XYZ file of C-alpha atoms in Angstrom:
623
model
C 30.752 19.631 26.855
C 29.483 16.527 25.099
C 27.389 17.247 21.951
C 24.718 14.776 23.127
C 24.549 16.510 26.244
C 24.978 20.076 25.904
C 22.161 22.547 25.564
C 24.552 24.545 23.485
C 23.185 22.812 20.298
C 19.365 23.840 20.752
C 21.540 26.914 18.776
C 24.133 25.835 16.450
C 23.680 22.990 13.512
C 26.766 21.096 12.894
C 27.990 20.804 9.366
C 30.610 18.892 7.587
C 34.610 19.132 8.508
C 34.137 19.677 12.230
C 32.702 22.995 12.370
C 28.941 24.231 13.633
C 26.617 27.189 12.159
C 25.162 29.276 14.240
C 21.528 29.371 13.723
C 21.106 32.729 14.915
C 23.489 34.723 12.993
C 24.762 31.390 10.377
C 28.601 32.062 11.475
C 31.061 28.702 11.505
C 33.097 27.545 14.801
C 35.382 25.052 14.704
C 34.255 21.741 16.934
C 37.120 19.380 16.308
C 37.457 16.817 18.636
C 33.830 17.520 20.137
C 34.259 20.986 21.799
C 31.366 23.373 22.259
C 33.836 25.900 23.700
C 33.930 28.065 21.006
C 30.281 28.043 20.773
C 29.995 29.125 24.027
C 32.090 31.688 23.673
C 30.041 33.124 20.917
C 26.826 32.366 22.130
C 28.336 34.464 25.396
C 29.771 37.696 23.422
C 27.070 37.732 20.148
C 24.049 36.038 21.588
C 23.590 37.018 25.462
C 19.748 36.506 26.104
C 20.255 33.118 24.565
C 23.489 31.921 26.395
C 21.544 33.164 29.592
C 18.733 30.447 28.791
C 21.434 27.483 29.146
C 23.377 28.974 31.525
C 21.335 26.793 34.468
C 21.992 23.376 32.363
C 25.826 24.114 31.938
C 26.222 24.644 35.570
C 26.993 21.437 37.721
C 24.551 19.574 39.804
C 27.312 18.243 42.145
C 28.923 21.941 42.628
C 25.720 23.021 43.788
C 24.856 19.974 46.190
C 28.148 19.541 47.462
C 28.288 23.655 48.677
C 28.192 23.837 52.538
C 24.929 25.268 53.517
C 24.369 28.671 54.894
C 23.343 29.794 58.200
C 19.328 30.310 58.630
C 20.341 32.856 60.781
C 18.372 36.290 59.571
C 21.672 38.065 60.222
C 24.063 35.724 58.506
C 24.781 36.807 54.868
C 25.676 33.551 52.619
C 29.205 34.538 51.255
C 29.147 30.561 49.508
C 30.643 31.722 45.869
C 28.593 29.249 44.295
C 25.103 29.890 46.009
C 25.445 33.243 45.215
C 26.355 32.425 41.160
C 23.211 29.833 41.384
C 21.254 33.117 42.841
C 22.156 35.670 39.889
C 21.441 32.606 37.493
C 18.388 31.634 38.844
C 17.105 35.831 38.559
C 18.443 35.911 34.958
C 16.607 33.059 34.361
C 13.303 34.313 35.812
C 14.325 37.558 33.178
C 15.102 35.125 30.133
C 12.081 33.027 30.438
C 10.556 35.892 28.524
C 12.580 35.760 25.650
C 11.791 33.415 22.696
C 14.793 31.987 21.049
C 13.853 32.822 16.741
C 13.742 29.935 14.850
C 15.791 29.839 11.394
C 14.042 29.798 8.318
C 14.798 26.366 7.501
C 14.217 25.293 10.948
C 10.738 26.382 10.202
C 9.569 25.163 7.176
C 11.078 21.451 8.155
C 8.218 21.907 10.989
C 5.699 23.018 8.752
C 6.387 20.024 6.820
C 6.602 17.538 9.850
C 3.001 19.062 10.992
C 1.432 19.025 7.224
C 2.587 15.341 6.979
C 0.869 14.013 10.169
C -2.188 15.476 9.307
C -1.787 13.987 5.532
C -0.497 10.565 7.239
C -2.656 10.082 9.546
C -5.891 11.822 7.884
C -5.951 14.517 10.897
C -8.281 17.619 10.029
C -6.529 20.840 9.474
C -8.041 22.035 12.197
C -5.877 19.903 14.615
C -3.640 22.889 14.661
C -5.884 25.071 16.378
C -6.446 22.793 19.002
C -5.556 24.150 22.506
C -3.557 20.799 23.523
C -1.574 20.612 19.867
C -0.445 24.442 20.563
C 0.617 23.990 24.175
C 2.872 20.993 23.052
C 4.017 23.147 20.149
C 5.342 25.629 22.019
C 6.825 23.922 24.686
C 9.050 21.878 22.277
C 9.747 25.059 20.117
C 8.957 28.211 22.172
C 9.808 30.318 18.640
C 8.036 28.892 16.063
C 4.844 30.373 15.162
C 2.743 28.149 13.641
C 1.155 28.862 10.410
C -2.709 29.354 9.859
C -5.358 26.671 9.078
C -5.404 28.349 5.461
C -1.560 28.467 4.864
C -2.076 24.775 5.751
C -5.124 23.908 3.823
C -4.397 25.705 0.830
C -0.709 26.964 0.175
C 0.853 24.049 1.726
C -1.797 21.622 0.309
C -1.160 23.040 -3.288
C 2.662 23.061 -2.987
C 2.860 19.212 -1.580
C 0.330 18.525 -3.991
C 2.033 19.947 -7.115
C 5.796 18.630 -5.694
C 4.541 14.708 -5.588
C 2.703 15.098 -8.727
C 6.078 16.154 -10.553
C 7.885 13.429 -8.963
C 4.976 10.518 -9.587
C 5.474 11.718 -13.287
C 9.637 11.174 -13.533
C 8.647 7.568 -11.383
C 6.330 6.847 -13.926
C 8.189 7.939 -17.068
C 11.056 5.080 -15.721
C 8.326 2.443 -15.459
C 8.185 0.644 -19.268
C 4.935 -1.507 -18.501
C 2.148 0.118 -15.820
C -1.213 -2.049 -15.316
C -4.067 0.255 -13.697
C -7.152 -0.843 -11.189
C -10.021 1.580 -11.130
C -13.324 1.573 -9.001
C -16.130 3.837 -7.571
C -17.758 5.335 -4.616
C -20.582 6.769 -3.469
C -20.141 9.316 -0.548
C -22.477 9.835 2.914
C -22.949 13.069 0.659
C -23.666 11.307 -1.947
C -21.205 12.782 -4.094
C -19.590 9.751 -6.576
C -15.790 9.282 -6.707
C -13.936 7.322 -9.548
C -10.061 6.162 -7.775
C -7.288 4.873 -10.405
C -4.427 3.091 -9.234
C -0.979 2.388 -11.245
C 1.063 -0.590 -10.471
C 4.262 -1.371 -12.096
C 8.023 -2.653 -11.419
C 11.223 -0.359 -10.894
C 14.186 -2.393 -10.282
C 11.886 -6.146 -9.999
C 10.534 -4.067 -6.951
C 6.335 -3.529 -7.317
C 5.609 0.168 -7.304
C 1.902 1.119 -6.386
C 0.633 5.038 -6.739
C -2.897 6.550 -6.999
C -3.153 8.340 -10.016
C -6.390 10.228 -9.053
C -9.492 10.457 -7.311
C -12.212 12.403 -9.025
C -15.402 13.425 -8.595
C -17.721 12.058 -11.124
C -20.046 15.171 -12.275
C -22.369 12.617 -14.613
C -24.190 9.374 -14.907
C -21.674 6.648 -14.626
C -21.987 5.212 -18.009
C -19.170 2.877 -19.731
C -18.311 6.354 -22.033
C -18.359 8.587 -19.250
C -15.743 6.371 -17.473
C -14.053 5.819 -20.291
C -13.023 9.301 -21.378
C -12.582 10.413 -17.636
C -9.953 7.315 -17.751
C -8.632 8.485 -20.817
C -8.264 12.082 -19.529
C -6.643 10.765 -16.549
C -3.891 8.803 -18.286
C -2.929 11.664 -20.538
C -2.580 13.615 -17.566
C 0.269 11.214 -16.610
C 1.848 10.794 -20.477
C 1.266 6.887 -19.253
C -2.010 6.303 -21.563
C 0.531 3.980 -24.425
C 2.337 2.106 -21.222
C -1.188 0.618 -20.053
C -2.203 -3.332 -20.954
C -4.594 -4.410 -18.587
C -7.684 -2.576 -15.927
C -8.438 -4.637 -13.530
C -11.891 -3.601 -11.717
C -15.122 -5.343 -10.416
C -17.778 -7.198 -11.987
C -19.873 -4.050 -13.097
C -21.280 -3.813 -16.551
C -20.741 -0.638 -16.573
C -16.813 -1.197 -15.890
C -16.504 -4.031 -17.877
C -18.068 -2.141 -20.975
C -15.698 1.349 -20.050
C -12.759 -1.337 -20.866
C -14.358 -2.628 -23.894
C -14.301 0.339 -25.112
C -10.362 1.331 -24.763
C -7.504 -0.296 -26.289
C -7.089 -2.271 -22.772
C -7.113 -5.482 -21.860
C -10.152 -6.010 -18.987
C -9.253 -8.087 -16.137
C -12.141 -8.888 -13.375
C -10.891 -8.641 -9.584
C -10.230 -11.962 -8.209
C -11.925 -11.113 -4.618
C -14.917 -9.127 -6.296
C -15.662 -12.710 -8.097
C -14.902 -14.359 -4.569
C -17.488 -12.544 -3.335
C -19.958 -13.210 -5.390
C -19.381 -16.778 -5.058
C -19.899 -16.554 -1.682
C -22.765 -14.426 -1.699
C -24.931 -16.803 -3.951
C -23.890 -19.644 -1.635
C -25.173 -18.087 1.629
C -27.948 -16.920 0.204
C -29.429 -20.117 -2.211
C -28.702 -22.358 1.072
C -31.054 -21.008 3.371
C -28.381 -20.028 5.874
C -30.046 -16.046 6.142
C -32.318 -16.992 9.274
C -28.950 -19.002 10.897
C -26.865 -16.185 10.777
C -29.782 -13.572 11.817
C -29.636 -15.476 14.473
C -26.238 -15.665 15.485
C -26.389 -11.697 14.637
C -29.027 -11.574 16.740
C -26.847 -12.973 19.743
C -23.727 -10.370 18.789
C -25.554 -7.843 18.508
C -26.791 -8.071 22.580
C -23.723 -8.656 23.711
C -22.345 -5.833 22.409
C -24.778 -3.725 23.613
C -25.512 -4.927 26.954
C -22.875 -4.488 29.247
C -24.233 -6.990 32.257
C -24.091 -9.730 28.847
C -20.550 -8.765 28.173
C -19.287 -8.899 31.385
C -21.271 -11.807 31.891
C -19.781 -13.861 28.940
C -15.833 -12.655 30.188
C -16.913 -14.189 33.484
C -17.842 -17.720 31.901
C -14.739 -17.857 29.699
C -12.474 -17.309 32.928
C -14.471 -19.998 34.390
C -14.582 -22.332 31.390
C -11.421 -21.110 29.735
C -8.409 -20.388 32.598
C -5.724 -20.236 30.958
C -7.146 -18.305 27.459
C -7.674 -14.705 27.437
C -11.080 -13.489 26.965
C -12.449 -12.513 23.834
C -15.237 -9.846 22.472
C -17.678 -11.086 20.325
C -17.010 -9.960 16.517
C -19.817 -8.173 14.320
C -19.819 -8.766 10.746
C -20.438 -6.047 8.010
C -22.624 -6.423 5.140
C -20.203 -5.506 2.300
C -17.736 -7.615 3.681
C -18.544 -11.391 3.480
C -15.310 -12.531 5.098
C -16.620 -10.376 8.191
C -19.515 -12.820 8.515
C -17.053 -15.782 8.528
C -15.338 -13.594 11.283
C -18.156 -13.702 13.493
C -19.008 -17.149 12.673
C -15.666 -18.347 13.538
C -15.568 -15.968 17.019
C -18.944 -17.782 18.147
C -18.389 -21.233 17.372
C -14.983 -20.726 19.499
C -16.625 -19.612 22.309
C -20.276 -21.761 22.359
C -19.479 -23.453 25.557
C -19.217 -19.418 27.507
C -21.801 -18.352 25.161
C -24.094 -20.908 25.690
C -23.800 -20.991 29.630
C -23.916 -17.049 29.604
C -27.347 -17.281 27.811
C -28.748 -19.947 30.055
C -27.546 -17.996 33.726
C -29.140 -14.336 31.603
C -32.459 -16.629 31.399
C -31.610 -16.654 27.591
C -32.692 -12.680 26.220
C -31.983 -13.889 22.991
C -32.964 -17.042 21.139
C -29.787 -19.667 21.201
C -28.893 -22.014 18.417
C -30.279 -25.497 17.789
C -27.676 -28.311 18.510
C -27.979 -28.841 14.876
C -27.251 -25.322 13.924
C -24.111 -25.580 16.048
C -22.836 -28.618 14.315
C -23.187 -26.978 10.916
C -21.200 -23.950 12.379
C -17.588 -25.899 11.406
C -18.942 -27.068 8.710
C -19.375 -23.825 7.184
C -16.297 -21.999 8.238
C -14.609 -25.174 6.833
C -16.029 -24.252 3.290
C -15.385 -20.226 3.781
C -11.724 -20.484 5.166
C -10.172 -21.405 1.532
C -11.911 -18.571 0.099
C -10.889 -16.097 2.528
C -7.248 -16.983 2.792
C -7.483 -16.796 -1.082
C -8.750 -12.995 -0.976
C -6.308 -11.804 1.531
C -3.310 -13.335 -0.571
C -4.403 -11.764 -3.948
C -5.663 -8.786 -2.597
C -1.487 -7.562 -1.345
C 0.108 -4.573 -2.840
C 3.765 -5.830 -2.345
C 3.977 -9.134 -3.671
C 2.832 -10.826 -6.725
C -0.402 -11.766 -6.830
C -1.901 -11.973 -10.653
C 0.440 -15.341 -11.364
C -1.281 -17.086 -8.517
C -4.923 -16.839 -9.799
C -4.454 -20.509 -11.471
C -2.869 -22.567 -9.115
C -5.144 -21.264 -6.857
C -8.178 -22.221 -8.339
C -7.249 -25.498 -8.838
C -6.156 -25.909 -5.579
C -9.628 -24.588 -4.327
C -11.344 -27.558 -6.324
C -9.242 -30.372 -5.355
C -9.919 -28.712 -1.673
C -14.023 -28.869 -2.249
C -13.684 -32.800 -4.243
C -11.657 -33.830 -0.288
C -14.439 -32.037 1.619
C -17.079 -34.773 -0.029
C -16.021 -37.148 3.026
C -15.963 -34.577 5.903
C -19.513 -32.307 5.026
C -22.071 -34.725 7.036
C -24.473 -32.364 7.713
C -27.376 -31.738 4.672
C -26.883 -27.710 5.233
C -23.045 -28.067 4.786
C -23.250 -30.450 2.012
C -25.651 -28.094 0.397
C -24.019 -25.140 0.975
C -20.537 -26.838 -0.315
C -21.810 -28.124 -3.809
C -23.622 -24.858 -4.189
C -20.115 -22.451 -3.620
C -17.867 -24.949 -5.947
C -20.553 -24.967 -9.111
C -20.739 -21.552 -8.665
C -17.264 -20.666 -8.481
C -16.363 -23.700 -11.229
C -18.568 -21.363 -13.380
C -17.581 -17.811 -12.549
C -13.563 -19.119 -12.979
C -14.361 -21.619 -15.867
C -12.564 -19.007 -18.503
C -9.731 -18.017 -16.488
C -7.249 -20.630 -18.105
C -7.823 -18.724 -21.839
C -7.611 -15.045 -19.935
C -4.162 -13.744 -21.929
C -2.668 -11.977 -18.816
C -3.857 -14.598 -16.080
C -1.864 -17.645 -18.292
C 0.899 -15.467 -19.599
C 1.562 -14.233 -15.572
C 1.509 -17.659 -14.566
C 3.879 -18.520 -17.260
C 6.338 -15.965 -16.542
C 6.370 -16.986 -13.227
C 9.422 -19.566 -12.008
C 7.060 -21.082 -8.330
C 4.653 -22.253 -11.512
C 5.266 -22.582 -14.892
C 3.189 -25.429 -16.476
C 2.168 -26.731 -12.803
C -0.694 -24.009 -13.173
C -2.117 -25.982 -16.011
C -1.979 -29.246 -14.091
C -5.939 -30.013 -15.454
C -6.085 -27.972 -18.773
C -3.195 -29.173 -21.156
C -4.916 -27.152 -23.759
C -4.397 -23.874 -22.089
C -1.208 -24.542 -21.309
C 0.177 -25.074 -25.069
C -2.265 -21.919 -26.598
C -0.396 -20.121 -23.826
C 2.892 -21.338 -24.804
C 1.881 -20.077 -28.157
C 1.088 -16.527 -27.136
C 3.604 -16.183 -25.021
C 6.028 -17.366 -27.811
C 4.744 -15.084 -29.980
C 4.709 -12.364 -28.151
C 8.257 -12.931 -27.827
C 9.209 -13.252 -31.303
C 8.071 -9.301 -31.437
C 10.971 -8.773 -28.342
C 13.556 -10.508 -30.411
C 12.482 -8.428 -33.518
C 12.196 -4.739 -31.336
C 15.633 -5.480 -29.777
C 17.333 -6.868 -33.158
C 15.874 -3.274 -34.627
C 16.869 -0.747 -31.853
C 20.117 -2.443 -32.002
C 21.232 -2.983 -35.324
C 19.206 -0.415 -37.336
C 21.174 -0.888 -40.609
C 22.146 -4.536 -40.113
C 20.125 -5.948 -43.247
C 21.381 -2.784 -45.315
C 24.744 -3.324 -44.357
C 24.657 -7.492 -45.350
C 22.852 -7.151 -48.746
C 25.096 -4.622 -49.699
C 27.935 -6.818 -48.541
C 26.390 -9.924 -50.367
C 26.022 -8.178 -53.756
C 29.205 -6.778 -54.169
C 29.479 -3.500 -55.644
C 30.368 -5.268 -59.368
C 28.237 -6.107 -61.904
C 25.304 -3.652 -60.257
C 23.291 -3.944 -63.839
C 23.655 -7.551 -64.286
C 22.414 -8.282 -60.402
C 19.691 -5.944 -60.309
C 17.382 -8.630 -60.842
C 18.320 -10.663 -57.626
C 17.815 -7.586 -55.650
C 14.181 -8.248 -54.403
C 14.798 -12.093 -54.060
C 17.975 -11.385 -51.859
C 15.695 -8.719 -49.715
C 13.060 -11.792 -49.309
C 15.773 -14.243 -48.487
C 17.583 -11.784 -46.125
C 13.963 -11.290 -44.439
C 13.468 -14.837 -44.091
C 16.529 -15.775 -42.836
C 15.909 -13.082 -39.979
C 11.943 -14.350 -39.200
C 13.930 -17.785 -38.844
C 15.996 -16.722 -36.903
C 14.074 -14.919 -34.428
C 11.689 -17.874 -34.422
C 14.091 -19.714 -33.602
C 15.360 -17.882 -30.704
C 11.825 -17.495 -29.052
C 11.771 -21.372 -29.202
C 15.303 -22.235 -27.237
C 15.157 -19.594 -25.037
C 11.689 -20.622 -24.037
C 12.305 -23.980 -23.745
C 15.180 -23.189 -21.647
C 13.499 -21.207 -19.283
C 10.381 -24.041 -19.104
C 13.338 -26.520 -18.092
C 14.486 -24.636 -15.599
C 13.489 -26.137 -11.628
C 10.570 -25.007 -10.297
C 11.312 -22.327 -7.061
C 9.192 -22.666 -3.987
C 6.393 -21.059 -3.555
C 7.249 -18.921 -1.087
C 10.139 -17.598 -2.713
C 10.041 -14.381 -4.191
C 10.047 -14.477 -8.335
C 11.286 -10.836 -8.788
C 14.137 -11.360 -7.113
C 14.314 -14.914 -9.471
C 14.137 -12.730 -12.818
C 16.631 -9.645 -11.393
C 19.333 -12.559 -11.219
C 18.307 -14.242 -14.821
C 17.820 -10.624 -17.008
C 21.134 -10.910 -18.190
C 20.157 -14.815 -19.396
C 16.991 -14.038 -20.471
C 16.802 -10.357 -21.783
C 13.757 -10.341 -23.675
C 11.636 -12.769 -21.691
C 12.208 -10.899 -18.517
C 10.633 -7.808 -20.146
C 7.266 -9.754 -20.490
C 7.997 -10.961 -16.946
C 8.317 -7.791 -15.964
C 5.120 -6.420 -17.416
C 2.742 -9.457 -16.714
C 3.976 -9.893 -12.849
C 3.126 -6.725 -11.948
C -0.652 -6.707 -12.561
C -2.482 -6.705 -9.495
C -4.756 -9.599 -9.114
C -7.958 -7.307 -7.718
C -8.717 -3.773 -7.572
C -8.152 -3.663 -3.700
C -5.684 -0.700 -4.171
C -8.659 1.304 -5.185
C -10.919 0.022 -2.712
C -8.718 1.366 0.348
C -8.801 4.912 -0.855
C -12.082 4.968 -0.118
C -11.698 3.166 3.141
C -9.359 6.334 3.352
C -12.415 8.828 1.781
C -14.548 7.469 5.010
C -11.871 8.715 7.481
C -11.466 11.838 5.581
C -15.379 12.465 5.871
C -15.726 12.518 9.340
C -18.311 14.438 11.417
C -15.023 16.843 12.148
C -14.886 17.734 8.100
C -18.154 16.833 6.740
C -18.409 19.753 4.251
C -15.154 19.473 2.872
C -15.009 20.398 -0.423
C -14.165 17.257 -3.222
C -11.391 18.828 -4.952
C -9.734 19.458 -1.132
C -10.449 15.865 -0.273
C -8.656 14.425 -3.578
C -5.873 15.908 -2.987
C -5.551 14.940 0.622
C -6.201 11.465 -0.617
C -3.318 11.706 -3.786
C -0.837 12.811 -1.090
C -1.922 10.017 1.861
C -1.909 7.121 -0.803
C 1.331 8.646 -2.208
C 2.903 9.420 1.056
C 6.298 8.221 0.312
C 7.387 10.873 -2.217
C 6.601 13.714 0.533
C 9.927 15.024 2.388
């Protein structure tokens, strides 16, 4: 019988040099050349009940179809060989339907694992497993396996995962020889207030993102409370001497926590976005316009007669287009308001002939509302493109932060011509003096021009409009590198300057030289500074005068092929490019605290709901 095809394997595993274990009783059988005869046979002599489950599947449809068939006479007896075989089977099977094949012990815990990582994966409550549906399914695909409790689950399981992924985070993390952090806070429905901590680093040139922890926060969040619970964190992970930089919001409460640790602070890029945006919408007067528009959304969504109404008019209006819903923005999330901007300025015409046939429920927008509508998206759009690009986990983001803010002003200086309206124009010189000031100092941050630097699709094309920031960061990346040359020249050659002055003063005359022995240490000493100095300099100005790669090309991949040529400047390469440009990462594991926190789990306990989150956000070292 054909492996793929015979039942015969629901009880054997196959192993290595043609042979199969029986997962009843563990003995081998050879299979070479893909027979299950010899399992059969076993199955048959050692394993009856079980071989009398298949039995029906090994038996041939076509025997059984192509048998003549019997009289219906009440005195004819069938004597058909085969219909009487198909008989007996079909009675043992009736007998054997009873019987639950065991499942092995490894068998088992491989679906205790499969079931704990769906409901880790996919934030399921542990209660999913007493659900009369997930059982049913359970034991139809494995009529053996008892599943385990909701407290095996919950808390054995849970603790073991838990405990495993920790241990292997740690040897990930003791391989990593730079690791940046992004930290930031929450407030639960209950209000209970969670600190998350995210570690980002490079294994291989490949970026490496884990949550370190999310804890509950017991006390006041004060810059030395968050400080020593980010202290006590790091120790936890032996990582607290490989951190540089923190990147988290705006806070003055975060920003002092920083001061206040051997870190560098580095604001997140789309925190500072937002606030750009916010104190443009706001200082413009454009509150009532998009109450308004709100206003409109908002009935549509709840009125089904408006709804259908409006999918009507756009099949009318808008044949060959599928219809669209109406989008509703969310206040925390500014780009969601450019969403819903952008949703109803592509559908006025439906909109607007929807309203007028519903005898307009809801107050429409003034013809010159409408015309600012582009107007505005055209001044959002940069921004939001610039958020979602700095805001990704798997490619490098922190190197960008200076192109792209001079990019976004020579955008705002060509929108002069195409702003007509006096609520555009107001609204445009509002957002680029705002965010002129909030990114003014971002050209002298030490790991915003070092990471653009270090990175080959910039170089000095970041400092197009700031020649001074390029050269003091030419300067402190230089020096910086001087300290590479002078770790690697002193892990390598430990003894080297023993070995030469020893060598240069001969072992003659000891007495007589004694007196040149602290000018040839000073001359020896310079003679190294020079030349390490002088090393920094050629093998930056090699690197600076190497082509510029596109921009969509990936510069990990650039430094993995130049380590060899540039040892010690692709170790600063490979701790600057992989800071994360915002503290997104610790944003979503809240977005993943909300699902957690459902009406299903509400009273879940914090220390529970941490570790749920450690091993969702850390998913990829579970088996």
């Amino acid at each position: 019988m054909d492996k793929k095809r015979s039942k015969l394997w629901g009880f054997f595993t196959q192993t290595k040099d043609d042979k199969a274990k029986c997962d009843l009783c563990h003995s081998l059988y050879s299979v070479k050349g893909g027979s299950t005869t010899n399992l059969k046979k076993h199955l048959m002599k050692k394993h009856r009940s079980s071989y009398e489950i298949i039995i029906p599947c090994s038996m041939s449809d076509e025997a059984v179809l192509e048998a003549p068939i019997p009289s219906t006479s009440a005195s004819t007896e069938s004597t058909n060989p085969v219909i009487k075989k198909s008989e007996t089977i079909s009675q043992q099977t009736k007998l054997s339907a009873f019987i639950k094949r065991p499942v092995g012990v490894v068998r088992e815990k491989k679906i205790n694992d499969l079931i704990f990582k769906m409901i880790v994966k996919y934030l399921q409550p542990f209660s999913v497993i007493e659900d009369a549906g997930f059982k049913d399914l359970i034991n139809y695909l494995e009529p053996g396996y008892k599943m385990p409790s909701r407290y095996i689950l919950s808390n054995t399981l849970l603790d073991a995962q838990y405990s495993d992924v920790q241990k292997k985070l740690k040897e990930e993390l003791e391989s990593a020889k730079y690791v940046s952090i992004t930290t930031d806070g929450w407030t639960s429905r209950a209000t209970t207030s969670y600190q998350a901590v995210t570690a980002h680093y490079l294994l291989n040139w490949e970026l490496k993102s884990a949550l370190l922890g999310c804890f509950e926060c017991h006390e006041r969040h004060t810059a030395e409370y968050i400080k020593n619970e980010l202290y006590s964190l790091l120790l936890h992970w032996s990582i607290q001497n490989k951190i540089f930089v923190c990147v988290t919001d705006n806070a003055a409460n975060m920003k002092a926590a920083i001061r206040l640790t051997t870190y560098e602070h580095l604001p997140c890029i789309a925190h500072t976005v937002n606030l750009v945006v916010r104190a443009g919408l706001q200082d413009c007067g454009l509150g009532e316009l998009i109450k308004k528009i709100k206003a409109i959304v908002e009935h549509f969504h709840k009125s089904s007669i408006a709804n259908k109404k409006l999918f009507a008019m756009q099949e009318q209006l808008r044949p060959n287009q599928k219809p669209l819903k109406l989008k509703m923005d969310v206040v925390t999330r500014w780009n969601s308001t450019l969403d819903m901007i952008e949703r109803v300025c592509l559908l006025q015409e439906p909109l607007e002939a929807s309203l007028g046939i519903l005898h307009n429920p809801v107050e429409n927008l003034s013809e010159g509302e409408w015309q600012t509508l582009p107007e505005i998206i055209k001044i959002l759009k940069p921004f939001k493109q610039l958020t979602e690009e700095m805001s990704s986990e798997k490619n490098v983001t922190v190197s960008m932060v200076l192109a792209s803010t001079e990019s976004i002003i020579r955008i705002f200086h060509s929108l002069d011509t195409n702003i007509i309206t006096d609520t555009g124009k107001k609204l445009a010189n509002k957002i680029i003096t705002e965010f002129k000031s909030r990114f003014k100092n971002c050209y002298r941050h030490p790991v915003l021009s070092k990471a653009a630097l270090l990175d080959p699709r910039f170089k000095k094309l970041a400092f197009r409009f700031d020649a001074s920031s390029y050269e003091s960061a030419k300067d402190a990346l230089k020096t910086e590198l001087q300290n590479e040359f002078n770790f690697h020249k002193q892990s390598i050659e430990p003894n080297e300057n023993e070995s030469t002055l020893a060598i240069s003063t001969g072992d003659t005359d000891a007495d007589n030289d004694s007196i040149w022995k602290d000018f040839d240490s000073l001359a020896m000493s310079a003679s190294a500074s020079n030349s390490i100095v002088s090393s920094s300099i050629i093998t930056m100005r090699q690197y600076l005068e190497e082509r510029i790669i596109p921009r969509n090309e990936c510069p990990l991949k650039w430094w993995q092929a130049r380590a060899i040529l540039y040892p010690e400047l692709s170790n600063l390469a490979e701790k600057y490019l992989s800071v994360m440009a915002t503290s997104v990462p610790s944003e979503r594991t809240f977005s993943k605290s909300g699902q957690i926190l459902s009406e299903r789990r509400s009273s879940i306990q914090p220390k529970r709901m941490e570790k749920i989150l450690f091993l969702n956000m850390n998913q990829r070292f579970l088996p």
